[in-house]
């Protein structure tokens, strides 16, 4: 799958989160539940948003292959305290190099199919934080998604 290398500044995300593993039998329902919770009022009440794009963040990778997944939005650094006060999980990903994949199609099918290809792409990943950024055209169920993987 084609990608480009981009340099990005540190980013801060807030939302709802859980810990899971790719081989967990309930992984899809855990992640799906986070998106349902986000869209059942959490996203609409979030403050200090950088933009209106939804984000699926994968971070805090552990030796046992578990990781934190967060469904949320990018917020300004000034909004961290308020987001935490509102009970949201706040995560930062560091500035650095990211492999940027562009996905277009039906959500979530196109995203899942792209991840299958991405996992087979030879990259020197840093595992400091990877995320899916759903562009504004995704509101209809079809759209453009950028997937960013932290790389060396």
XYZ file of C-alpha atoms in Angstrom:
152
model
C 0.000 0.000 0.000
C 1.351 3.424 -0.917
C 2.210 6.001 1.729
C 4.156 9.202 2.208
C 6.436 10.188 5.090
C 5.345 13.372 6.875
C 6.784 15.338 9.788
C 4.229 16.276 12.417
C 4.175 18.395 15.541
C 3.049 16.984 18.877
C -0.696 16.436 18.973
C -3.149 16.115 21.840
C -6.306 14.014 21.654
C -9.230 13.596 24.037
C -12.045 11.082 24.017
C -13.208 7.767 25.390
C -10.752 4.902 25.703
C -10.195 1.252 26.538
C -7.351 -1.248 26.534
C -7.513 -4.193 24.115
C -5.422 -6.538 21.963
C -5.732 -7.395 18.278
C -6.216 -11.085 19.126
C -8.863 -10.416 21.781
C -12.204 -11.983 20.813
C -14.050 -8.806 21.827
C -11.624 -6.311 20.250
C -14.050 -5.201 17.534
C -16.932 -4.750 19.971
C -14.697 -2.812 22.392
C -13.601 -0.406 19.657
C -17.099 -0.199 18.175
C -18.476 0.606 21.627
C -16.043 3.502 21.977
C -17.225 4.997 18.682
C -20.871 4.579 19.732
C -20.158 6.341 23.015
C -18.277 9.131 21.247
C -21.159 9.785 18.858
C -23.868 9.479 21.500
C -23.102 12.941 22.826
C -19.453 12.996 23.909
C -18.124 14.503 20.659
C -20.836 17.151 20.552
C -19.977 18.351 24.069
C -16.193 18.455 23.635
C -14.516 21.842 23.897
C -11.209 23.274 22.655
C -11.301 21.256 19.427
C -8.586 21.913 16.859
C -10.963 20.751 14.108
C -14.153 18.689 13.673
C -12.389 15.505 12.565
C -12.836 12.286 14.517
C -9.768 10.296 15.469
C -9.077 6.684 16.375
C -5.800 6.695 18.345
C -3.721 3.610 19.189
C -1.043 4.147 21.847
C 0.544 2.818 25.044
C 1.622 -0.383 23.317
C 2.714 -3.033 25.844
C 4.915 -6.151 25.680
C 1.840 -8.397 25.982
C 0.546 -6.808 22.724
C -2.145 -4.809 24.511
C -2.662 -1.143 23.675
C -4.935 1.769 24.466
C -7.469 2.760 21.842
C -9.117 6.174 22.036
C -12.055 7.394 19.965
C -12.084 11.154 20.087
C -10.909 14.419 18.605
C -7.787 16.553 18.517
C -7.836 19.278 21.160
C -5.630 22.264 21.912
C -3.100 21.893 24.708
C -5.018 24.616 26.582
C -8.017 22.253 26.730
C -6.327 19.375 28.555
C -7.449 20.262 32.089
C -11.045 20.844 31.012
C -11.181 17.577 29.067
C -9.859 15.654 32.066
C -12.366 17.445 34.331
C -15.104 16.276 31.949
C -13.965 12.669 32.454
C -12.291 12.258 29.077
C -9.034 10.428 28.474
C -6.293 12.730 27.180
C -3.309 11.399 25.224
C -0.409 13.124 23.486
C 1.603 11.766 20.611
C 5.079 13.129 20.074
C 6.319 15.214 17.207
C 8.111 13.108 14.651
C 7.975 11.162 11.426
C 4.795 9.386 10.395
C 3.894 7.164 7.476
C 0.645 8.639 6.109
C -1.736 6.306 4.283
C -4.769 7.673 2.450
C -7.883 5.508 2.488
C -11.078 6.237 0.571
C -14.267 4.252 0.717
C -16.987 2.817 2.885
C -16.387 3.074 6.609
C -15.476 0.823 8.443
C -14.879 -1.691 5.639
C -12.242 0.382 3.813
C -10.381 1.068 7.058
C -10.276 -2.613 8.069
C -9.099 -3.675 4.611
C -6.400 -0.994 4.675
C -5.107 -2.120 8.079
C -4.717 -5.646 6.671
C -2.445 -4.193 3.986
C -0.662 -1.777 6.340
C 0.324 -4.577 8.742
C 2.125 -6.230 5.824
C 3.962 -3.031 4.833
C 7.626 -3.084 5.917
C 8.027 -0.053 8.183
C 10.325 0.702 11.103
C 7.586 1.667 13.527
C 8.227 3.404 16.834
C 4.863 2.491 18.438
C 4.647 5.905 20.109
C 1.150 6.502 18.739
C -0.709 5.698 15.537
C -4.044 7.105 14.517
C -6.852 7.254 11.984
C -8.101 10.746 11.121
C -11.588 10.790 9.606
C -12.027 13.751 7.280
C -15.194 15.843 7.095
C -16.498 13.879 4.094
C -16.890 10.754 6.294
C -20.212 11.912 7.759
C -22.104 10.067 5.027
C -20.461 6.685 5.737
C -18.122 6.990 2.764
C -15.115 9.227 2.828
C -11.420 9.880 3.209
C -9.397 8.627 6.144
C -5.736 9.357 6.801
C -3.929 6.677 8.795
C -0.711 7.808 10.481
C 1.889 5.368 11.834
C 4.845 6.660 13.864
C 8.099 5.600 12.175
C 11.851 5.997 12.752
